[in-house]
Short mmCIF file of C-alpha atoms in Angstrom, two decimals:
data_model
loop_
_atom_site.label_atom_id
_atom_site.label_comp_id
_atom_site.label_asym_id
_atom_site.label_seq_id
_atom_site.Cartn_x
_atom_site.Cartn_y
_atom_site.Cartn_z
CA UNK A 1 6.04 -110.73 -130.85
CA UNK A 2 6.41 -114.26 -132.22
CA UNK A 3 5.81 -115.58 -128.72
CA UNK A 4 2.25 -114.27 -129.10
CA UNK A 5 1.77 -115.56 -132.66
CA UNK A 6 3.93 -117.39 -135.20
CA UNK A 7 3.39 -114.48 -137.61
CA UNK A 8 4.67 -111.14 -136.30
CA UNK A 9 2.34 -109.11 -138.54
CA UNK A 10 -0.70 -111.05 -137.35
CA UNK A 11 0.40 -110.48 -133.74
CA UNK A 12 0.21 -106.71 -134.32
CA UNK A 13 -3.11 -107.01 -136.18
CA UNK A 14 -4.61 -109.03 -133.30
CA UNK A 15 -3.42 -106.38 -130.85
CA UNK A 16 -4.98 -103.63 -133.01
CA UNK A 17 -8.30 -105.50 -133.03
CA UNK A 18 -8.20 -105.85 -129.24
CA UNK A 19 -7.58 -102.12 -128.79
CA UNK A 20 -10.33 -101.17 -131.24
CA UNK A 21 -12.76 -103.54 -129.54
CA UNK A 22 -12.06 -101.93 -126.17
CA UNK A 23 -12.46 -98.45 -127.67
CA UNK A 24 -15.79 -99.49 -129.20
CA UNK A 25 -17.05 -100.83 -125.86
CA UNK A 26 -16.17 -97.65 -123.97
CA UNK A 27 -17.58 -95.52 -126.80
CA UNK A 28 -20.94 -97.27 -126.45
CA UNK A 29 -20.86 -96.98 -122.65
CA UNK A 30 -20.07 -93.27 -122.71
CA UNK A 31 -22.61 -92.67 -125.47
CA UNK A 32 -25.32 -93.97 -123.15
CA UNK A 33 -23.93 -92.03 -120.17
CA UNK A 34 -23.54 -88.85 -122.20
CA UNK A 35 -20.39 -87.11 -123.48
CA UNK A 36 -20.50 -84.51 -120.70
CA UNK A 37 -18.94 -87.03 -118.34
CA UNK A 38 -15.60 -86.33 -120.05
CA UNK A 39 -15.59 -82.68 -118.90
CA UNK A 40 -13.10 -81.82 -121.64
CA UNK A 41 -13.77 -79.66 -124.66
CA UNK A 42 -12.17 -81.51 -127.54
CA UNK A 43 -12.49 -84.51 -129.79
CA UNK A 44 -14.37 -87.24 -127.95
CA UNK A 45 -12.66 -90.18 -129.69
CA UNK A 46 -9.25 -88.71 -128.77
CA UNK A 47 -10.38 -88.66 -125.15
CA UNK A 48 -11.13 -92.39 -125.38
CA UNK A 49 -7.93 -93.26 -127.24
CA UNK A 50 -5.73 -91.40 -124.75
CA UNK A 51 -7.13 -93.56 -121.95
CA UNK A 52 -7.34 -96.90 -123.74
CA UNK A 53 -3.82 -96.73 -125.23
CA UNK A 54 -2.20 -96.19 -121.84
CA UNK A 55 -4.46 -98.73 -120.14
CA UNK A 56 -3.69 -101.47 -122.68
CA UNK A 57 0.05 -100.72 -122.55
CA UNK A 58 0.10 -100.87 -118.76
CA UNK A 59 -1.98 -104.05 -118.45
CA UNK A 60 -0.20 -105.98 -121.20
CA UNK A 61 3.19 -105.02 -119.76
CA UNK A 62 2.15 -106.49 -116.41
CA UNK A 63 0.87 -109.69 -118.02
CA UNK A 64 3.92 -110.29 -120.20
CA UNK A 65 6.48 -109.65 -117.45
CA UNK A 66 4.60 -111.53 -114.73
CA UNK A 67 4.34 -114.61 -116.98
CA UNK A 68 8.13 -115.04 -117.13
CA UNK A 69 9.65 -117.87 -115.12
CA UNK A 70 12.24 -116.71 -112.60
CA UNK A 71 14.62 -119.64 -112.55
CA UNK A 72 13.13 -122.70 -114.27
CA UNK A 73 12.91 -121.35 -117.82
CA UNK A 74 14.66 -123.68 -120.32
CA UNK A 75 16.21 -120.66 -122.06
CA UNK A 76 18.22 -120.00 -118.92
CA UNK A 77 20.20 -123.17 -119.57
CA UNK A 78 22.08 -121.39 -122.36
CA UNK A 79 25.17 -119.70 -120.92
CA UNK A 80 24.92 -116.33 -122.77
CA UNK A 81 21.33 -115.93 -121.55
CA UNK A 82 20.55 -114.29 -118.22
CA UNK A 83 17.45 -113.02 -116.49
CA UNK A 84 18.06 -109.36 -117.32
CA UNK A 85 18.29 -110.10 -121.06
CA UNK A 86 15.02 -112.05 -120.96
CA UNK A 87 13.33 -109.34 -118.89
CA UNK A 88 14.41 -106.49 -121.17
CA UNK A 89 13.59 -108.45 -124.33
CA UNK A 90 10.05 -109.10 -123.11
CA UNK A 91 9.54 -105.51 -121.95
CA UNK A 92 10.81 -103.87 -125.14
CA UNK A 93 8.98 -106.41 -127.31
CA UNK A 94 5.72 -105.42 -125.64
CA UNK A 95 6.54 -101.71 -126.02
CA UNK A 96 7.28 -102.19 -129.72
CA UNK A 97 3.98 -104.00 -130.27
CA UNK A 98 2.00 -101.25 -128.52
CA UNK A 99 3.83 -98.47 -130.38
CA UNK A 100 3.11 -100.09 -133.74
CA UNK A 101 -0.54 -100.51 -132.75
CA UNK A 102 -0.89 -96.87 -131.68
CA UNK A 103 0.86 -95.54 -134.81
CA UNK A 104 -1.35 -97.60 -137.14
CA UNK A 105 -4.60 -96.63 -135.38
CA UNK A 106 -3.75 -92.92 -135.23
CA UNK A 107 -2.63 -92.93 -138.86
CA UNK A 108 -5.78 -94.65 -140.09
CA UNK A 109 -8.01 -92.33 -138.03
CA UNK A 110 -6.20 -89.23 -139.29
CA UNK A 111 -6.53 -90.33 -142.90
CA UNK A 112 -10.05 -91.79 -142.84
CA UNK A 113 -11.87 -89.55 -140.35
CA UNK A 114 -10.10 -86.30 -139.42
CA UNK A 115 -6.55 -85.12 -138.68
CA UNK A 116 -5.49 -85.55 -135.06
CA UNK A 117 -3.90 -82.60 -133.30
CA UNK A 118 -2.12 -83.03 -129.97
CA UNK A 119 -1.23 -80.07 -127.79
CA UNK A 120 2.08 -81.60 -126.64
CA UNK A 121 2.96 -84.87 -128.47
CA UNK A 122 6.24 -85.19 -126.57
CA UNK A 123 4.53 -85.07 -123.19
CA UNK A 124 1.84 -87.53 -124.30
CA UNK A 125 4.53 -89.95 -125.51
CA UNK A 126 6.37 -89.58 -122.19
CA UNK A 127 3.18 -90.61 -120.37
CA UNK A 128 2.91 -93.66 -122.64
CA UNK A 129 6.45 -94.63 -121.66
CA UNK A 130 5.52 -94.03 -118.02
CA UNK A 131 2.51 -96.36 -118.31
CA UNK A 132 4.77 -99.01 -119.85
CA UNK A 133 7.44 -98.55 -117.18
CA UNK A 134 5.07 -98.77 -114.22
CA UNK A 135 3.39 -101.82 -115.76
CA UNK A 136 6.75 -103.55 -116.19
CA UNK A 137 7.72 -102.63 -112.61
CA UNK A 138 4.51 -104.14 -111.21
CA UNK A 139 5.04 -107.18 -113.42
CA UNK A 140 8.54 -107.66 -111.99
CA UNK A 141 7.06 -107.83 -108.48
CA UNK A 142 4.54 -110.48 -109.58
CA UNK A 143 7.33 -112.30 -111.41
CA UNK A 144 9.45 -112.48 -108.25
CA UNK A 145 6.53 -113.82 -106.19
CA UNK A 146 5.24 -116.35 -108.73
CA UNK A 147 7.62 -119.27 -107.86
CA UNK A 148 6.62 -118.99 -104.18
CA UNK A 149 2.87 -118.45 -104.56
CA UNK A 150 1.86 -119.26 -108.16
CA UNK A 151 -1.89 -119.48 -107.57
CA UNK A 152 -2.03 -116.43 -105.30
CA UNK A 153 0.02 -114.36 -107.73
CA UNK A 154 -2.27 -115.30 -110.62
CA UNK A 155 -5.29 -114.22 -108.59
CA UNK A 156 -3.67 -110.96 -107.47
CA UNK A 157 -2.54 -110.17 -111.01
CA UNK A 158 -6.06 -110.69 -112.35
CA UNK A 159 -7.55 -108.62 -109.52
CA UNK A 160 -5.15 -105.75 -110.23
CA UNK A 161 -5.99 -105.79 -113.93
CA UNK A 162 -9.72 -105.89 -113.25
CA UNK A 163 -9.48 -103.06 -110.73
CA UNK A 164 -7.77 -100.92 -113.34
CA UNK A 165 -10.83 -101.26 -115.56
CA UNK A 166 -12.46 -98.85 -113.08
CA UNK A 167 -9.70 -97.14 -111.11
CA UNK A 168 -7.50 -96.16 -114.08
CA UNK A 169 -9.78 -93.20 -114.87
CA UNK A 170 -10.25 -93.95 -118.56
CA UNK A 171 -13.81 -92.62 -118.64
CA UNK A 172 -13.44 -89.46 -116.57
CA UNK A 173 -10.89 -86.87 -115.49
CA UNK A 174 -9.51 -86.15 -112.03
CA UNK A 175 -10.60 -82.50 -112.04
CA UNK A 176 -14.25 -83.61 -112.15
CA UNK A 177 -13.98 -85.78 -109.01
CA UNK A 178 -14.76 -84.68 -105.49
CA UNK A 179 -12.37 -85.08 -102.58
CA UNK A 180 -13.80 -88.34 -101.23
CA UNK A 181 -14.08 -89.90 -104.68
CA UNK A 182 -10.61 -88.73 -105.69
CA UNK A 183 -9.09 -90.50 -102.67
CA UNK A 184 -10.41 -93.81 -104.04
CA UNK A 185 -8.40 -93.38 -107.25
CA UNK A 186 -5.31 -91.49 -106.08
CA UNK A 187 -3.44 -94.66 -105.05
CA UNK A 188 -3.27 -95.88 -108.65
CA UNK A 189 -0.23 -94.63 -110.62
CA UNK A 190 -2.03 -95.35 -113.90
CA UNK A 191 -4.79 -92.93 -112.87
CA UNK A 192 -2.19 -90.16 -112.48
CA UNK A 193 -0.54 -91.06 -115.79
CA UNK A 194 -3.75 -91.04 -117.83
CA UNK A 195 -4.92 -87.77 -116.31
CA UNK A 196 -1.55 -86.12 -116.94
CA UNK A 197 -1.55 -87.45 -120.50
CA UNK A 198 -4.85 -85.73 -121.18
CA UNK A 199 -3.30 -82.51 -119.98
CA UNK A 200 -0.71 -82.90 -122.74
CA UNK A 201 -3.25 -84.00 -125.36
CA UNK A 202 -5.95 -81.35 -124.84
CA UNK A 203 -5.38 -77.61 -124.90
CA UNK A 204 -8.28 -76.85 -122.55
CA UNK A 205 -7.48 -79.31 -119.77
CA UNK A 206 -5.05 -78.61 -116.93
CA UNK A 207 -4.72 -81.54 -114.45
CA UNK A 208 -4.59 -80.18 -110.89
CA UNK A 209 -5.16 -83.29 -108.79
CA UNK A 210 -2.61 -85.71 -110.26
CA UNK A 211 1.16 -85.86 -110.60
CA UNK A 212 3.36 -87.85 -112.95
CA UNK A 213 6.16 -87.69 -110.35
CA UNK A 214 4.08 -89.88 -108.06
CA UNK A 215 3.78 -92.54 -110.77
CA UNK A 216 7.53 -92.35 -111.44
CA UNK A 217 8.46 -92.89 -107.79
CA UNK A 218 5.95 -95.74 -107.42
CA UNK A 219 7.39 -97.39 -110.52
CA UNK A 220 10.97 -97.05 -109.26
CA UNK A 221 10.03 -98.45 -105.85
CA UNK A 222 8.21 -101.43 -107.39
CA UNK A 223 11.11 -102.10 -109.75
CA UNK A 224 13.63 -102.09 -106.89
CA UNK A 225 11.47 -104.41 -104.78
CA UNK A 226 10.89 -106.72 -107.73
CA UNK A 227 14.57 -106.97 -108.70
CA UNK A 228 15.54 -107.71 -105.09
CA UNK A 229 12.83 -110.36 -104.99
CA UNK A 230 14.05 -111.95 -108.22
CA UNK A 231 17.63 -112.07 -106.89
CA UNK A 232 16.45 -113.72 -103.67
CA UNK A 233 14.16 -116.16 -105.49
CA UNK A 234 16.86 -117.32 -107.89
CA UNK A 235 19.03 -118.26 -104.93
CA UNK A 236 16.37 -120.67 -103.66
CA UNK A 237 14.21 -121.75 -106.61
CA UNK A 238 14.40 -125.41 -107.62
CA UNK A 239 13.15 -127.43 -110.57
CA UNK A 240 11.43 -129.77 -108.11
CA UNK A 241 9.00 -126.99 -107.06
CA UNK A 242 7.08 -127.26 -110.33
CA UNK A 243 7.25 -131.06 -110.26
CA UNK A 244 5.74 -131.10 -106.78
CA UNK A 245 2.86 -128.90 -107.94
#
């Protein structure tokens, strides 16, 4: 967390403000579009939070992992340090930050507005972990490609994050989509995760068109490809690559 800010508490507060700002934006958008777009009988703000929390966790996991240097990081010059330690430290640091943010926001909302009731808190938490895992897996792929194509990887990473603003399904549910429209979103593992999470959060919603198993297998495949890419890259990466650029 101190890599984001010199004060760990301020790092969490900044993350909370970012999440609340995104929730406020989507609340205004959906207020103009009408609450019926949600197609779920339940608390409207909980519908927004269930999508934004997973979206932020997924996107920030990609950004933090993809920003790591594969072989030219000065920390790698210390003998006890290795790439797996750095990778896990970054991933779990991001997870800790997001968990603290979610706990604080849910606690404040429950105390100040109304108590929050989740149908299956364990299942919702599992989907949060799934969003974090798939984000880290995609970040590992970008991390492995960055030394070879730094500019291209930066562009692709930004494109993927921007696409998830629409294709993650934060503002609607899969059961309300038609067949042709559903095919445009079904490729995205985050879309499956958010829709499944709402099945655990709301008592009256049963996701029929998504599967958390799909997201799990996509995450495992991306993680395997990324780790193989990191191993290959570290055999060839040189300090002169950055100097040449």
